[in-house]
PDB file of C-alpha atoms in Angstrom:
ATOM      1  CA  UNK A   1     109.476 109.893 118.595  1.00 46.00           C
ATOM      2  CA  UNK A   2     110.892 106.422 118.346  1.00 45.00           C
ATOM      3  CA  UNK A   3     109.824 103.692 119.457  1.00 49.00           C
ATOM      4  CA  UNK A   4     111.191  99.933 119.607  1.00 68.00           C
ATOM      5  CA  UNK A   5     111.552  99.084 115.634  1.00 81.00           C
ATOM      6  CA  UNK A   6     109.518 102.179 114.281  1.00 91.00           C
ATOM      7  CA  UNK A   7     109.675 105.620 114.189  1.00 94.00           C
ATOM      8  CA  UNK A   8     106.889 108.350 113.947  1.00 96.00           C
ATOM      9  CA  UNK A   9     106.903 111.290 112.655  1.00 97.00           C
ATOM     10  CA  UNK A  10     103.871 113.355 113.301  1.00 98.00           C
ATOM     11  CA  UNK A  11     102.599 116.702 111.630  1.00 97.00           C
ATOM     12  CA  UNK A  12      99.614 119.070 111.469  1.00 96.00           C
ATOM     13  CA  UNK A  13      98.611 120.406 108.633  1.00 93.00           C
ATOM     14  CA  UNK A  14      95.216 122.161 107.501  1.00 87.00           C
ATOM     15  CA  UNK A  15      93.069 120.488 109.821  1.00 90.00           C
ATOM     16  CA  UNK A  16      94.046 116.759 109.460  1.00 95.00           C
ATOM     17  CA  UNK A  17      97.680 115.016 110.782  1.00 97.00           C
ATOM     18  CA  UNK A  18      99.710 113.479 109.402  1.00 97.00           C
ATOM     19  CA  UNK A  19     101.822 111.041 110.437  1.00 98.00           C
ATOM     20  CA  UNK A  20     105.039 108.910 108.924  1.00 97.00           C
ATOM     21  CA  UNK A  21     105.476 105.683 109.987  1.00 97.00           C
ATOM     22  CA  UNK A  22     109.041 103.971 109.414  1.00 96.00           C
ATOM     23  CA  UNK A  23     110.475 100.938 110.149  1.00 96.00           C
ATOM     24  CA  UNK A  24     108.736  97.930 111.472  1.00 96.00           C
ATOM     25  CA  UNK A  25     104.958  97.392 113.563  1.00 95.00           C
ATOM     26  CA  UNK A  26     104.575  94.575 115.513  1.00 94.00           C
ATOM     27  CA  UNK A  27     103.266  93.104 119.199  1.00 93.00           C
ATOM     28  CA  UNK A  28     105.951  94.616 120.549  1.00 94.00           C
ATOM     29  CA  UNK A  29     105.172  98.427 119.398  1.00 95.00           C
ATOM     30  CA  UNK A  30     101.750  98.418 117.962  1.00 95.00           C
ATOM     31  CA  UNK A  31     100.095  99.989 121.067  1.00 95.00           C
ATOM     32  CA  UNK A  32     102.892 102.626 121.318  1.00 96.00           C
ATOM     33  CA  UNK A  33     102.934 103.807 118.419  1.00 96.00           C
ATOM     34  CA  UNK A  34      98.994 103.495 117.924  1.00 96.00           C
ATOM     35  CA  UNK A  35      98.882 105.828 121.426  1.00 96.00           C
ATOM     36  CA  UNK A  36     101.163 108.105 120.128  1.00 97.00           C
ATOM     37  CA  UNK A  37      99.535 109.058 117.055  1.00 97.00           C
ATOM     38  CA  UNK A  38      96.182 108.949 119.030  1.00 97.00           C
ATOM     39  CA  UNK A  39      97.814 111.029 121.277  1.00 96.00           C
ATOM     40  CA  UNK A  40      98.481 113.691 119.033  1.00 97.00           C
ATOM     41  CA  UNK A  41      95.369 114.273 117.288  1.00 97.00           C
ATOM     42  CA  UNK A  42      93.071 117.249 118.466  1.00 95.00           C
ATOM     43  CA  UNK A  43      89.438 117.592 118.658  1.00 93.00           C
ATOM     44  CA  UNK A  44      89.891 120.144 116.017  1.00 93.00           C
ATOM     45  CA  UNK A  45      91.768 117.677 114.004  1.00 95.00           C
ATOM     46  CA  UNK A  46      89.323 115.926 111.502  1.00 92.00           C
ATOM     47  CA  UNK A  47      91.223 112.779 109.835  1.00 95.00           C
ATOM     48  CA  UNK A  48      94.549 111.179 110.161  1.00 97.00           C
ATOM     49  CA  UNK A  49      96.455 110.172 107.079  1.00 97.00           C
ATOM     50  CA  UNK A  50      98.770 107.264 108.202  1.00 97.00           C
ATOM     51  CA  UNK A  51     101.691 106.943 105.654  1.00 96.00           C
ATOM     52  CA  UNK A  52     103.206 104.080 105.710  1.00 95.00           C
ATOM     53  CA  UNK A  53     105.582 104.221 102.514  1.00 94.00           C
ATOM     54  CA  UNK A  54     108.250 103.730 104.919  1.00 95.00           C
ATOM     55  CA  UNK A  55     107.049 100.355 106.647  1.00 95.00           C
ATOM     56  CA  UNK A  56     109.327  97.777 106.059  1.00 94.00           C
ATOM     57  CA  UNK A  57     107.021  95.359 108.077  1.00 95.00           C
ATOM     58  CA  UNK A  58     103.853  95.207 110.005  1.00 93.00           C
ATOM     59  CA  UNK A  59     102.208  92.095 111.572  1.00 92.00           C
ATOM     60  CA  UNK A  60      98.692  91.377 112.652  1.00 89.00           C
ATOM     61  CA  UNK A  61      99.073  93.164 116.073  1.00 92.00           C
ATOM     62  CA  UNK A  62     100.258  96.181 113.538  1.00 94.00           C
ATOM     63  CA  UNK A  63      97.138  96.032 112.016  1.00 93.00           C
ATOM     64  CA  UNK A  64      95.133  95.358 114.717  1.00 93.00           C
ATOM     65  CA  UNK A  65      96.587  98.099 116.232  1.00 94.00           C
ATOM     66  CA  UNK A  66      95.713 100.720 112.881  1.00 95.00           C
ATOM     67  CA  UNK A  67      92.153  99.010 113.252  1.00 93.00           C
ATOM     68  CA  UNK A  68      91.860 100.204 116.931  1.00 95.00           C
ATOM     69  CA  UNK A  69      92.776 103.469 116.089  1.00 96.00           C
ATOM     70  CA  UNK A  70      90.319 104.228 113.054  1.00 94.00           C
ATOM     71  CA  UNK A  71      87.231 102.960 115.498  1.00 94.00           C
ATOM     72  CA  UNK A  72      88.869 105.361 118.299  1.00 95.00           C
ATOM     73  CA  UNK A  73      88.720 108.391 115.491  1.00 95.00           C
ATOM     74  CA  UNK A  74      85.349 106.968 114.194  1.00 93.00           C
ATOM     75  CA  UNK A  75      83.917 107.472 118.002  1.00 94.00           C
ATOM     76  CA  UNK A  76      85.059 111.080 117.535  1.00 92.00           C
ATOM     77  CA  UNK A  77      83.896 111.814 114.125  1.00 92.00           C
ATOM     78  CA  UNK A  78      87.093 111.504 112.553  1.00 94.00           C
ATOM     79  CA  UNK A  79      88.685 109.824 109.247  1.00 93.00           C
ATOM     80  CA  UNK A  80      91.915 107.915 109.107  1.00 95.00           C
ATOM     81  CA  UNK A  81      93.503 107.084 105.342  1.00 95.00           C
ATOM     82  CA  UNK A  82      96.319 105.158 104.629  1.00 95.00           C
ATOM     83  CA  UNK A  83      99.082 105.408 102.021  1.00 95.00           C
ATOM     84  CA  UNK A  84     100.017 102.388 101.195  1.00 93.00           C
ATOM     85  CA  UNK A  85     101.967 101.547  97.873  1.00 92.00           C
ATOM     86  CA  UNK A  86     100.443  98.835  96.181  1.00 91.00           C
ATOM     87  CA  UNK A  87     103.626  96.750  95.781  1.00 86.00           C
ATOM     88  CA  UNK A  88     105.339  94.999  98.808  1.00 85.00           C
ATOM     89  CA  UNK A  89     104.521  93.317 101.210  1.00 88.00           C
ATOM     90  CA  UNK A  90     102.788  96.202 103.317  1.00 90.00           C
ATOM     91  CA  UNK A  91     100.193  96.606 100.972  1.00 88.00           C
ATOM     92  CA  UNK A  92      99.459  92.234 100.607  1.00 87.00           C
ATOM     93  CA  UNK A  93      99.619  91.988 104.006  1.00 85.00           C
ATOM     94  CA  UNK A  94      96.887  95.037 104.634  1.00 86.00           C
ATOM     95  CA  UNK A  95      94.921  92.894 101.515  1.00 83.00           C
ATOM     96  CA  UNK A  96      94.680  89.578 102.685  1.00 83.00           C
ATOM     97  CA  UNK A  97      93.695  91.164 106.359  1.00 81.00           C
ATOM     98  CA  UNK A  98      91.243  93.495 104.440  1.00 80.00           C
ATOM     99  CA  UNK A  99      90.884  97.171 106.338  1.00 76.00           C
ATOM    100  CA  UNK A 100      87.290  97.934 105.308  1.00 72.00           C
ATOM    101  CA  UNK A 101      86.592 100.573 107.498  1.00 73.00           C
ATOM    102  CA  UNK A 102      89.293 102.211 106.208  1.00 85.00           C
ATOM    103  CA  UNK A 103      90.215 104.190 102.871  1.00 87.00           C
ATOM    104  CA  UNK A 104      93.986 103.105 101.350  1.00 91.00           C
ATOM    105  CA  UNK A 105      95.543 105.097  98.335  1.00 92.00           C
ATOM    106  CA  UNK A 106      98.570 104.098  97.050  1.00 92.00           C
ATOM    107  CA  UNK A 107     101.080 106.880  97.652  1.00 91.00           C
ATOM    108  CA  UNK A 108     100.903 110.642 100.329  1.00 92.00           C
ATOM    109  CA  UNK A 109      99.874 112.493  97.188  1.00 91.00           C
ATOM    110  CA  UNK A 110      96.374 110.746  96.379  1.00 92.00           C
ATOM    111  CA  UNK A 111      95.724 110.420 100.500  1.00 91.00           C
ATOM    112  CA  UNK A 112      96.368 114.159 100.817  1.00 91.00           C
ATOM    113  CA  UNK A 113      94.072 114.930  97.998  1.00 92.00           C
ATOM    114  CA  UNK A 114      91.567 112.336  99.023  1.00 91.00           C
ATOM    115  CA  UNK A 115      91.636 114.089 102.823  1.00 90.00           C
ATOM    116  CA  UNK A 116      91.235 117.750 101.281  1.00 90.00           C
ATOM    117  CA  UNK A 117      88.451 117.030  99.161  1.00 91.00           C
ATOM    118  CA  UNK A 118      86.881 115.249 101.857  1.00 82.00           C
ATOM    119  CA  UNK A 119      87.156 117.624 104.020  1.00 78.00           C
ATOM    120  CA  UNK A 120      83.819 118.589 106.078  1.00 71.00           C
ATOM    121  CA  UNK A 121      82.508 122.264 106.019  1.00 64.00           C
ATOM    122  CA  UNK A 122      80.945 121.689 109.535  1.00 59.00           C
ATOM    123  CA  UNK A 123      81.202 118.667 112.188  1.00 54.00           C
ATOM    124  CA  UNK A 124      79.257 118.306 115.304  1.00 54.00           C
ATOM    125  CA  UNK A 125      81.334 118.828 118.562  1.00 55.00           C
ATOM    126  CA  UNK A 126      81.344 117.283 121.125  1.00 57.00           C
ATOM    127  CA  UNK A 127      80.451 113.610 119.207  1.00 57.00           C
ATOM    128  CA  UNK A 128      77.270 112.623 120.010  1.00 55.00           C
ATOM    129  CA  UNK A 129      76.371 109.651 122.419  1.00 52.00           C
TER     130      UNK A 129
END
């Protein structure tokens, strides 16, 4: 799907989603494109891995908007990792702004190991209240 300045690529694999981000995240896509990868994960879906290599920029609604959705997968028991490389100014601006709730490896190789051997053997269903 694209949306205004960024597109997302989304796909399912083993469990956990993943999904590309390209392009640019700011005020005037952050919710889109934060719904749309909300949108796509499953209850039987157990973390997202949010690549974005591809970012050319993000703002603070961006990040805002990646903060939203790891509390939203938090409420349902589930993980979101980033792949952020550490050069550029993706990975200062995520720095200064400081995701804590949130784990960051620097390129899709280390997140995708980091989500398989993470990977729960059992999770409660439905989330408890």
């Amino acid at each position: 799907m694209t949306s205004e300045l960024a597109d997302v690529a989304l796909e399912r694999m083993d469990g956990f989603v993943v999904a590309t981000v390209a392009g640019e995240i700011d005020m005037s896509n952050a919710v889109r494109v934060r719904e749309r990868i909300a949108g796509f994960v499953t209850p039987e879906d157990w973390a997202v891995v949010m690549d974005l290599s591809e970012l050319t920029f993000i703002d603070s609604a961006g990040l805002y908007g990646v903060s939203v959705l790891a509390e939203l997968l938090e409420e349902r028991r589930q993980r979101l990792l980033l792949c952020v490389p550490p050069s550029g100014s993706i990975a200062r601006t995520v720095e200064i702004v400081g995701l804590h709730s949130v784990s960051i490896h620097a390129d899709r190789d280390l997140a995708l190991a980091a989500v398989r051997a993470d990977q729960p053997t059992s999770r409660p269903y439905p989330p408890e209240d």
